[in-house]
């Protein structure tokens, strides 16, 4: 069901029903802010007090959780805590009568949702509910989710359904094309030359290598397999590692800006990671790489990031009164640099960073309490701009966000839908997607649009399959009655 239409409230209604029947319920969500938010929503929309809800995000130690698991009937947790407690033996998942998997599209591969559901499914007459606004555009992946969670019935609602349409707000999406600076084109040309030189020895050894990161990773696996018989080929692995790092540098330039790319280059030069050090050793041995560093340093001295300029322009034009905005950035370093830029160039704005809990070198993450306070302060207009990484993409309930800015395009249909869904909840919203022209940005944008279209078609096909199954069941029932 589309974002903002009450999937959490549906979960709360079910939990309350089971609670009144003296049954146990567990709702899981992938991030700590989301867990805290769901616990609050359940308490506010049901007769269950917060003191009766066990909330686990890794902050409470195992001994205390052991007691709470057996003394309460309603729980909200990250799947990692649930999985770890199952594995250690302090949690018997089969004691629950209801499991709710929020952001159910994550139930693929090795994600903890899969193991939890599979253990639970060994015991019948139990209920599993999966909730998602973005199941993905691949029918095989959706079928995998259905299998992993033991789903027997799929209910798919879109914004075009008659019973949904009147509740859906309009979201106006604008693609903001930003001309690629001349300096960027020169730098990318040098990177292309370095990439050609890096990959020449691979071609000389009979390996066909494309320029995309996916191609580079695939080529690395082939080289590693071949190097098991000819160890001299391991030198090619190092070249491919350097090529992948160079491609990341190119992506920073094409999607974030030269100033952010300079930070990435500095991080690589200072890194203690052995793989990165080997890659830098190979790159530094190339004369063209020295030319690249000199060009980047020279242009960066007078560089003004056109994307950050555009962010200020959009925010300044639309943030009036109690209006609020979210700016999504893929990289944490971008959020940091953008924060500084806003302080210098838009002092009337009230921005705040919203990032995950993990530390990234000198950049410390936010604690659970800090994250919760930022969300509350944003809702209460202490801040009016939330500069957020992916931590805020899934399910964050900020109903009155007036517009969202994608600092860069994202190639994933799931991330596109999740970012877009942070606005247009209680009133109409706007989305601005910033892209550098003739760059990877544009490719990512068109990729996400194609995937969203494919996902819509897959959901429509699933709905039709469901209707046909209902008709067949009705016909079968009539046939049985006739036979009787």
Short mmCIF file of C-alpha atoms in Angstrom, two decimals:
data_model
loop_
_atom_site.label_atom_id
_atom_site.label_comp_id
_atom_site.label_asym_id
_atom_site.label_seq_id
_atom_site.Cartn_x
_atom_site.Cartn_y
_atom_site.Cartn_z
CA UNK A 1 0.00 0.00 0.00
CA UNK A 2 1.29 3.51 -0.81
CA UNK A 3 3.28 5.39 1.83
CA UNK A 4 1.38 7.44 4.37
CA UNK A 5 -1.89 5.50 4.22
CA UNK A 6 -1.72 3.79 7.60
CA UNK A 7 0.09 0.46 7.39
CA UNK A 8 1.34 1.02 10.96
CA UNK A 9 -2.21 1.69 12.14
CA UNK A 10 -3.33 -1.60 10.57
CA UNK A 11 -0.57 -3.31 12.53
CA UNK A 12 -1.63 -1.54 15.74
CA UNK A 13 -5.26 -2.64 15.29
CA UNK A 14 -4.17 -6.27 14.91
CA UNK A 15 -1.86 -6.05 17.91
CA UNK A 16 -4.66 -4.60 20.05
CA UNK A 17 -7.02 -7.39 18.97
CA UNK A 18 -4.49 -10.07 19.92
CA UNK A 19 -3.63 -8.23 23.16
CA UNK A 20 -7.29 -8.22 24.23
CA UNK A 21 -7.39 -11.96 23.53
CA UNK A 22 -4.39 -12.45 25.87
CA UNK A 23 -2.14 -13.33 22.92
CA UNK A 24 1.45 -12.25 22.20
CA UNK A 25 2.49 -10.03 19.28
CA UNK A 26 5.85 -8.99 17.86
CA UNK A 27 6.35 -6.22 15.32
CA UNK A 28 9.75 -5.85 13.67
CA UNK A 29 11.22 -2.88 11.79
CA UNK A 30 14.67 -2.53 10.19
CA UNK A 31 15.89 0.65 11.91
CA UNK A 32 16.02 1.87 15.49
CA UNK A 33 14.16 5.17 14.85
CA UNK A 34 11.40 3.17 13.14
CA UNK A 35 11.11 0.78 16.10
CA UNK A 36 10.72 3.69 18.53
CA UNK A 37 8.19 5.34 16.24
CA UNK A 38 6.07 2.18 15.93
CA UNK A 39 6.03 1.63 19.69
CA UNK A 40 4.79 5.19 20.15
CA UNK A 41 2.11 4.78 17.45
CA UNK A 42 0.84 1.54 19.00
CA UNK A 43 0.57 3.19 22.43
CA UNK A 44 -1.15 6.31 21.05
CA UNK A 45 -3.67 4.47 18.86
CA UNK A 46 -4.63 1.58 21.16
CA UNK A 47 -5.47 0.94 24.78
CA UNK A 48 -1.99 -0.48 25.39
CA UNK A 49 0.29 1.73 27.48
CA UNK A 50 3.95 2.27 26.58
CA UNK A 51 4.96 0.51 29.80
CA UNK A 52 3.35 -2.67 28.49
CA UNK A 53 5.32 -2.66 25.24
CA UNK A 54 8.76 -4.27 25.12
CA UNK A 55 10.97 -2.12 22.88
CA UNK A 56 14.30 -3.61 21.78
CA UNK A 57 16.90 -1.83 19.65
CA UNK A 58 20.07 -3.29 21.13
CA UNK A 59 20.25 -0.79 23.99
CA UNK A 60 18.96 -3.25 26.63
CA UNK A 61 21.30 -6.07 27.69
CA UNK A 62 20.43 -9.75 27.21
CA UNK A 63 19.70 -10.49 30.88
CA UNK A 64 17.08 -7.75 31.07
CA UNK A 65 15.57 -8.79 27.73
CA UNK A 66 15.30 -12.36 29.01
CA UNK A 67 12.91 -11.16 31.72
CA UNK A 68 10.95 -8.80 29.47
CA UNK A 69 10.36 -11.45 26.78
CA UNK A 70 8.36 -13.58 29.25
CA UNK A 71 6.53 -10.83 31.17
CA UNK A 72 4.95 -8.79 28.37
CA UNK A 73 2.65 -9.56 25.44
CA UNK A 74 3.48 -6.79 22.95
CA UNK A 75 6.94 -6.16 21.49
CA UNK A 76 8.54 -3.94 18.87
CA UNK A 77 12.12 -4.77 17.90
CA UNK A 78 14.79 -4.67 15.27
CA UNK A 79 15.14 -8.08 13.59
CA UNK A 80 18.80 -8.29 14.63
CA UNK A 81 17.85 -8.38 18.33
CA UNK A 82 15.17 -11.00 17.68
CA UNK A 83 17.53 -13.18 15.66
CA UNK A 84 20.34 -12.92 18.22
CA UNK A 85 17.99 -13.82 21.10
CA UNK A 86 16.62 -16.76 19.13
CA UNK A 87 20.15 -17.99 18.49
CA UNK A 88 21.21 -17.58 22.13
CA UNK A 89 18.13 -19.40 23.38
CA UNK A 90 16.53 -16.63 25.45
CA UNK A 91 13.67 -16.22 22.95
CA UNK A 92 11.28 -18.91 21.71
CA UNK A 93 9.76 -17.27 18.63
CA UNK A 94 7.03 -19.91 18.42
CA UNK A 95 5.39 -18.53 21.59
CA UNK A 96 4.06 -15.59 19.60
CA UNK A 97 0.62 -15.59 18.01
CA UNK A 98 1.31 -12.70 15.62
CA UNK A 99 4.47 -11.56 13.81
CA UNK A 100 4.48 -8.33 11.82
CA UNK A 101 7.32 -7.63 9.40
CA UNK A 102 7.49 -3.93 8.53
CA UNK A 103 9.31 -3.00 5.31
CA UNK A 104 8.71 -6.62 4.28
CA UNK A 105 10.62 -6.13 1.01
CA UNK A 106 13.75 -6.77 3.07
CA UNK A 107 12.82 -10.44 3.56
CA UNK A 108 15.27 -11.72 0.94
CA UNK A 109 18.75 -13.20 0.92
CA UNK A 110 20.45 -13.41 4.30
CA UNK A 111 18.46 -10.69 6.04
CA UNK A 112 17.35 -11.65 9.57
CA UNK A 113 13.66 -11.52 8.60
CA UNK A 114 14.11 -14.73 6.60
CA UNK A 115 15.52 -16.87 9.43
CA UNK A 116 12.97 -15.53 11.92
CA UNK A 117 10.03 -16.30 9.63
CA UNK A 118 11.33 -19.75 8.67
CA UNK A 119 11.67 -20.76 12.32
CA UNK A 120 8.20 -19.41 13.09
CA UNK A 121 6.64 -21.17 10.09
CA UNK A 122 7.55 -24.59 11.45
CA UNK A 123 4.52 -24.19 13.69
CA UNK A 124 1.05 -23.85 12.17
CA UNK A 125 -1.98 -21.73 13.13
CA UNK A 126 0.18 -18.65 13.55
CA UNK A 127 -0.31 -15.33 11.78
CA UNK A 128 2.32 -13.42 9.80
CA UNK A 129 1.66 -9.96 8.35
CA UNK A 130 4.11 -8.31 5.93
CA UNK A 131 3.84 -4.57 5.24
CA UNK A 132 5.55 -2.63 2.45
CA UNK A 133 5.02 0.34 0.16
CA UNK A 134 7.74 -0.83 -2.22
CA UNK A 135 7.95 -4.58 -2.87
CA UNK A 136 10.23 -4.04 -5.89
CA UNK A 137 9.82 -4.42 -9.64
CA UNK A 138 11.00 -8.00 -9.97
CA UNK A 139 8.24 -10.63 -9.77
CA UNK A 140 10.78 -13.28 -8.83
CA UNK A 141 11.94 -11.17 -5.88
CA UNK A 142 8.35 -10.59 -4.75
CA UNK A 143 7.72 -14.34 -4.99
CA UNK A 144 10.84 -14.87 -2.87
CA UNK A 145 9.46 -12.51 -0.21
CA UNK A 146 6.13 -14.35 -0.28
CA UNK A 147 7.86 -17.71 0.13
CA UNK A 148 10.24 -16.53 2.85
CA UNK A 149 7.43 -15.07 4.96
CA UNK A 150 4.98 -17.91 4.27
CA UNK A 151 2.47 -15.49 2.76
CA UNK A 152 -0.81 -17.14 1.69
CA UNK A 153 -2.73 -14.01 0.67
CA UNK A 154 -1.54 -10.81 -0.98
CA UNK A 155 -3.56 -7.61 -0.68
CA UNK A 156 -2.21 -4.94 -3.03
CA UNK A 157 -3.55 -1.41 -3.04
CA UNK A 158 -2.36 1.36 -5.33
CA UNK A 159 -3.12 5.08 -5.40
CA UNK A 160 -5.48 4.40 -8.33
CA UNK A 161 -7.81 2.04 -6.44
CA UNK A 162 -11.26 3.52 -5.87
CA UNK A 163 -11.16 2.98 -2.10
CA UNK A 164 -7.69 4.55 -1.84
CA UNK A 165 -7.71 7.38 -4.36
CA UNK A 166 -9.60 9.93 -2.24
CA UNK A 167 -7.05 9.60 0.58
CA UNK A 168 -3.92 10.00 -1.56
CA UNK A 169 -2.32 13.42 -1.74
CA UNK A 170 -0.72 14.78 -4.89
CA UNK A 171 3.09 14.71 -5.08
CA UNK A 172 4.55 16.92 -7.78
CA UNK A 173 7.93 15.59 -8.91
CA UNK A 174 10.35 18.00 -10.59
CA UNK A 175 13.59 16.93 -12.26
CA UNK A 176 16.14 19.71 -11.78
CA UNK A 177 18.83 19.51 -14.47
CA UNK A 178 22.10 21.17 -13.54
CA UNK A 179 24.72 21.82 -16.26
CA UNK A 180 27.94 19.92 -15.76
CA UNK A 181 30.78 22.35 -14.98
CA UNK A 182 33.56 22.58 -17.58
CA UNK A 183 36.13 21.67 -14.92
CA UNK A 184 34.26 18.43 -14.20
CA UNK A 185 34.37 17.37 -17.86
CA UNK A 186 38.15 17.86 -17.94
CA UNK A 187 38.65 15.81 -14.77
CA UNK A 188 36.40 12.99 -16.00
CA UNK A 189 38.40 12.85 -19.22
CA UNK A 190 41.59 12.28 -17.20
CA UNK A 191 39.84 9.56 -15.16
CA UNK A 192 38.85 7.81 -18.40
CA UNK A 193 42.49 7.82 -19.50
CA UNK A 194 43.64 6.36 -16.18
CA UNK A 195 40.95 3.67 -16.34
CA UNK A 196 42.11 2.67 -19.83
CA UNK A 197 45.70 2.35 -18.63
CA UNK A 198 44.67 0.35 -15.55
CA UNK A 199 42.70 -2.19 -17.59
CA UNK A 200 45.16 -2.66 -20.47
CA UNK A 201 47.07 -5.55 -18.80
CA UNK A 202 43.78 -7.40 -18.26
CA UNK A 203 42.94 -7.21 -21.94
CA UNK A 204 46.48 -8.33 -22.74
CA UNK A 205 45.81 -11.43 -20.63
CA UNK A 206 42.57 -12.22 -22.44
CA UNK A 207 40.06 -10.78 -19.94
CA UNK A 208 37.19 -8.77 -21.36
CA UNK A 209 36.36 -5.93 -18.97
CA UNK A 210 33.58 -3.36 -19.18
CA UNK A 211 33.73 0.05 -17.54
CA UNK A 212 30.77 -0.23 -15.16
CA UNK A 213 31.37 -1.18 -11.54
CA UNK A 214 29.26 -4.29 -12.04
CA UNK A 215 31.53 -5.32 -14.93
CA UNK A 216 34.66 -4.62 -12.89
CA UNK A 217 33.44 -6.76 -9.98
CA UNK A 218 32.47 -9.59 -12.34
CA UNK A 219 35.90 -9.43 -14.02
CA UNK A 220 37.59 -9.57 -10.61
CA UNK A 221 35.89 -12.85 -9.79
CA UNK A 222 37.03 -14.33 -13.12
CA UNK A 223 40.61 -13.19 -12.51
CA UNK A 224 40.60 -14.63 -8.97
CA UNK A 225 39.35 -17.97 -10.30
CA UNK A 226 42.08 -18.01 -12.95
CA UNK A 227 44.74 -16.92 -10.45
CA UNK A 228 44.22 -20.11 -8.46
CA UNK A 229 46.13 -21.87 -11.24
CA UNK A 230 48.38 -18.98 -12.29
CA UNK A 231 49.37 -16.90 -9.26
CA UNK A 232 51.00 -14.23 -11.42
CA UNK A 233 47.48 -13.07 -12.27
CA UNK A 234 46.93 -11.81 -8.71
CA UNK A 235 48.58 -8.53 -9.75
CA UNK A 236 45.56 -8.00 -12.00
CA UNK A 237 43.25 -8.24 -9.00
CA UNK A 238 45.03 -5.24 -7.50
CA UNK A 239 44.52 -3.31 -10.72
CA UNK A 240 40.83 -4.11 -10.68
CA UNK A 241 40.61 -2.98 -7.05
CA UNK A 242 42.23 0.30 -8.07
CA UNK A 243 39.80 0.58 -11.02
CA UNK A 244 36.81 0.13 -8.71
CA UNK A 245 38.13 2.82 -6.35
CA UNK A 246 38.65 5.11 -9.33
CA UNK A 247 35.08 4.45 -10.43
CA UNK A 248 33.83 5.47 -6.98
CA UNK A 249 35.80 8.70 -7.32
CA UNK A 250 34.13 9.28 -10.67
CA UNK A 251 30.70 8.65 -9.14
CA UNK A 252 31.38 11.21 -6.40
CA UNK A 253 32.27 13.78 -9.05
CA UNK A 254 29.27 12.94 -11.26
CA UNK A 255 26.65 12.83 -8.51
CA UNK A 256 27.94 14.77 -5.48
CA UNK A 257 30.28 17.46 -6.74
CA UNK A 258 34.02 18.10 -6.88
CA UNK A 259 34.27 19.24 -3.24
CA UNK A 260 32.78 15.97 -1.96
CA UNK A 261 35.01 13.99 -4.34
CA UNK A 262 38.07 15.72 -2.89
CA UNK A 263 37.09 14.47 0.58
CA UNK A 264 36.79 10.92 -0.78
CA UNK A 265 40.23 11.17 -2.39
CA UNK A 266 41.74 12.45 0.88
CA UNK A 267 40.10 9.58 2.78
CA UNK A 268 41.65 7.05 0.39
CA UNK A 269 45.10 8.63 0.80
CA UNK A 270 44.83 8.51 4.62
CA UNK A 271 43.22 5.07 4.85
CA UNK A 272 44.90 2.30 6.86
CA UNK A 273 42.89 -0.38 5.04
CA UNK A 274 45.38 -2.68 3.26
CA UNK A 275 43.21 -3.11 0.16
CA UNK A 276 42.79 0.65 -0.28
CA UNK A 277 46.51 1.22 0.35
CA UNK A 278 47.41 -1.26 -2.42
CA UNK A 279 44.94 0.41 -4.77
CA UNK A 280 46.40 3.84 -3.99
CA UNK A 281 49.90 2.48 -4.53
CA UNK A 282 48.98 1.36 -8.04
CA UNK A 283 47.16 4.61 -8.83
CA UNK A 284 49.99 6.77 -7.49
CA UNK A 285 52.41 4.91 -9.75
CA UNK A 286 50.61 6.23 -12.83
CA UNK A 287 51.76 9.59 -14.17
CA UNK A 288 48.19 10.45 -15.21
CA UNK A 289 46.99 10.08 -11.62
CA UNK A 290 49.35 12.82 -10.50
CA UNK A 291 47.87 14.99 -13.25
CA UNK A 292 44.38 14.13 -11.95
CA UNK A 293 45.24 15.17 -8.39
CA UNK A 294 46.73 18.46 -9.58
CA UNK A 295 43.66 19.28 -11.70
CA UNK A 296 41.25 18.41 -8.89
CA UNK A 297 43.18 20.49 -6.36
CA UNK A 298 43.43 23.44 -8.74
CA UNK A 299 39.73 23.50 -9.66
CA UNK A 300 38.57 22.77 -6.09
CA UNK A 301 40.23 26.00 -4.86
CA UNK A 302 37.56 28.14 -6.55
CA UNK A 303 34.82 25.51 -6.92
CA UNK A 304 31.26 26.31 -5.83
CA UNK A 305 29.06 23.23 -5.81
CA UNK A 306 26.11 23.96 -8.16
CA UNK A 307 23.93 21.33 -6.48
CA UNK A 308 24.36 22.93 -3.08
CA UNK A 309 23.60 26.32 -4.65
CA UNK A 310 20.37 24.85 -6.03
CA UNK A 311 19.45 23.34 -2.66
CA UNK A 312 19.69 26.80 -1.08
CA UNK A 313 17.62 28.32 -3.89
CA UNK A 314 14.81 25.77 -3.49
CA UNK A 315 14.79 25.90 0.31
CA UNK A 316 14.84 29.70 0.42
CA UNK A 317 11.97 29.94 -2.09
CA UNK A 318 9.64 27.50 -0.34
CA UNK A 319 10.42 27.44 3.39
CA UNK A 320 8.02 29.98 4.83
CA UNK A 321 6.13 29.93 8.11
CA UNK A 322 6.06 26.42 9.55
CA UNK A 323 7.02 24.67 6.29
CA UNK A 324 9.55 21.84 6.57
CA UNK A 325 11.77 19.99 4.11
CA UNK A 326 13.92 16.87 3.98
CA UNK A 327 17.10 16.80 1.88
CA UNK A 328 18.24 13.24 1.21
CA UNK A 329 21.93 12.56 0.53
CA UNK A 330 23.34 9.14 -0.28
CA UNK A 331 26.69 9.77 1.40
CA UNK A 332 27.19 10.92 4.97
CA UNK A 333 30.12 13.14 3.97
CA UNK A 334 27.77 15.02 1.61
CA UNK A 335 25.33 15.67 4.44
CA UNK A 336 28.19 17.09 6.52
CA UNK A 337 29.48 19.39 3.78
CA UNK A 338 25.94 20.49 2.87
CA UNK A 339 25.24 21.31 6.51
CA UNK A 340 28.28 23.61 6.61
CA UNK A 341 27.27 25.16 3.29
CA UNK A 342 23.76 25.98 4.56
CA UNK A 343 25.16 27.57 7.72
CA UNK A 344 27.40 29.83 5.61
CA UNK A 345 25.00 30.68 2.79
CA UNK A 346 21.49 30.42 4.25
CA UNK A 347 21.68 31.57 7.88
CA UNK A 348 17.89 32.00 8.10
CA UNK A 349 17.33 28.26 7.68
CA UNK A 350 17.34 25.85 10.63
CA UNK A 351 19.03 22.68 9.34
CA UNK A 352 19.97 19.54 11.28
CA UNK A 353 21.71 16.31 10.22
CA UNK A 354 19.91 13.01 10.71
CA UNK A 355 22.32 10.06 10.34
CA UNK A 356 22.79 6.53 11.67
CA UNK A 357 24.40 5.44 14.93
CA UNK A 358 27.65 4.06 13.56
CA UNK A 359 30.78 6.20 13.70
CA UNK A 360 32.55 6.97 10.42
CA UNK A 361 36.06 7.92 11.43
CA UNK A 362 35.89 11.33 13.10
CA UNK A 363 32.22 11.66 12.17
CA UNK A 364 30.35 10.32 15.18
CA UNK A 365 26.94 8.74 14.73
CA UNK A 366 23.82 9.73 16.62
CA UNK A 367 22.62 7.86 19.68
CA UNK A 368 19.10 6.52 19.85
CA UNK A 369 18.05 9.38 22.15
CA UNK A 370 19.64 11.95 19.84
CA UNK A 371 17.78 10.53 16.83
CA UNK A 372 14.47 10.60 18.70
CA UNK A 373 15.03 14.20 19.86
CA UNK A 374 15.90 15.37 16.33
CA UNK A 375 12.67 13.88 14.95
CA UNK A 376 10.62 15.51 17.73
CA UNK A 377 12.37 18.86 17.26
CA UNK A 378 11.81 18.68 13.50
CA UNK A 379 8.10 18.02 14.04
CA UNK A 380 7.94 20.95 16.47
CA UNK A 381 9.71 23.31 14.03
CA UNK A 382 12.87 23.72 16.12
CA UNK A 383 14.48 22.72 12.81
CA UNK A 384 12.90 23.15 9.38
CA UNK A 385 15.43 21.27 7.23
CA UNK A 386 16.34 17.65 7.88
CA UNK A 387 19.52 16.64 6.04
CA UNK A 388 19.13 12.89 6.07
CA UNK A 389 20.94 9.81 4.87
CA UNK A 390 19.17 6.52 4.07
CA UNK A 391 18.29 6.07 7.77
CA UNK A 392 15.28 8.35 7.13
CA UNK A 393 14.10 6.73 3.91
CA UNK A 394 12.05 3.88 5.33
CA UNK A 395 8.87 4.67 7.19
CA UNK A 396 9.88 7.82 9.02
CA UNK A 397 6.61 9.40 10.15
CA UNK A 398 6.86 13.13 9.61
CA UNK A 399 3.36 13.82 8.28
CA UNK A 400 3.72 17.53 7.56
CA UNK A 401 6.91 17.56 5.48
CA UNK A 402 6.10 19.97 2.67
CA UNK A 403 8.75 18.90 0.20
CA UNK A 404 11.68 16.59 -0.32
CA UNK A 405 14.92 17.19 -2.21
CA UNK A 406 16.89 14.27 -3.63
CA UNK A 407 20.45 15.60 -3.61
CA UNK A 408 21.15 12.88 -6.18
CA UNK A 409 19.09 10.38 -8.18
CA UNK A 410 18.94 6.82 -6.85
CA UNK A 411 18.89 3.79 -9.19
CA UNK A 412 16.62 1.77 -6.87
CA UNK A 413 12.85 1.89 -7.28
CA UNK A 414 12.47 1.03 -3.59
CA UNK A 415 14.63 3.93 -2.43
CA UNK A 416 12.93 6.26 -4.93
CA UNK A 417 9.49 5.39 -3.54
CA UNK A 418 10.65 5.56 0.09
CA UNK A 419 12.29 8.98 -0.35
CA UNK A 420 9.33 10.34 -2.28
CA UNK A 421 6.94 9.00 0.36
CA UNK A 422 8.31 11.29 3.08
CA UNK A 423 6.09 14.06 1.69
CA UNK A 424 2.48 14.22 0.45
CA UNK A 425 1.08 12.57 3.57
CA UNK A 426 -1.42 14.89 5.22
CA UNK A 427 -1.28 17.46 2.41
CA UNK A 428 0.04 17.78 -1.14
CA UNK A 429 3.82 17.64 -1.46
CA UNK A 430 6.66 18.35 -3.83
CA UNK A 431 9.79 16.42 -4.75
CA UNK A 432 12.88 17.92 -6.39
CA UNK A 433 15.45 15.55 -7.89
CA UNK A 434 18.81 17.19 -8.58
CA UNK A 435 20.86 15.73 -11.43
CA UNK A 436 24.00 16.78 -13.25
CA UNK A 437 23.33 16.65 -17.00
CA UNK A 438 25.14 14.06 -19.11
CA UNK A 439 26.25 12.14 -16.03
CA UNK A 440 25.65 8.99 -14.01
CA UNK A 441 22.98 11.01 -12.19
CA UNK A 442 20.78 10.94 -15.30
CA UNK A 443 21.32 7.22 -15.81
CA UNK A 444 20.31 6.54 -12.20
CA UNK A 445 17.21 8.69 -12.55
CA UNK A 446 15.93 6.94 -15.67
CA UNK A 447 16.77 3.56 -14.17
CA UNK A 448 14.60 4.26 -11.10
CA UNK A 449 11.69 5.52 -13.23
CA UNK A 450 11.78 2.37 -15.40
CA UNK A 451 11.86 0.17 -12.30
CA UNK A 452 8.96 2.03 -10.65
CA UNK A 453 6.91 1.53 -13.82
CA UNK A 454 7.80 -2.16 -13.87
CA UNK A 455 6.86 -2.49 -10.20
CA UNK A 456 3.46 -0.92 -10.86
CA UNK A 457 2.86 -3.45 -13.63
CA UNK A 458 3.93 -6.36 -11.40
CA UNK A 459 1.54 -5.22 -8.65
CA UNK A 460 -1.27 -4.88 -11.18
CA UNK A 461 -0.56 -8.41 -12.45
CA UNK A 462 -0.65 -9.70 -8.87
CA UNK A 463 -4.01 -8.02 -8.28
CA UNK A 464 -5.43 -9.60 -11.43
CA UNK A 465 -4.08 -13.00 -10.37
CA UNK A 466 -5.76 -12.52 -7.00
CA UNK A 467 -9.11 -11.63 -8.62
CA UNK A 468 -8.90 -14.66 -10.89
CA UNK A 469 -8.15 -16.89 -7.88
CA UNK A 470 -11.20 -15.49 -6.10
CA UNK A 471 -13.39 -16.20 -9.12
CA UNK A 472 -12.00 -19.72 -9.39
CA UNK A 473 -12.62 -20.35 -5.68
CA UNK A 474 -16.21 -19.13 -6.08
CA UNK A 475 -16.74 -21.37 -9.10
CA UNK A 476 -15.25 -24.34 -7.25
CA UNK A 477 -17.57 -23.69 -4.29
CA UNK A 478 -20.60 -23.53 -6.59
CA UNK A 479 -19.51 -26.74 -8.29
CA UNK A 480 -19.17 -28.53 -4.95
CA UNK A 481 -22.63 -27.32 -3.94
CA UNK A 482 -24.09 -28.52 -7.26
CA UNK A 483 -22.38 -31.89 -6.92
CA UNK A 484 -23.83 -32.24 -3.40
#
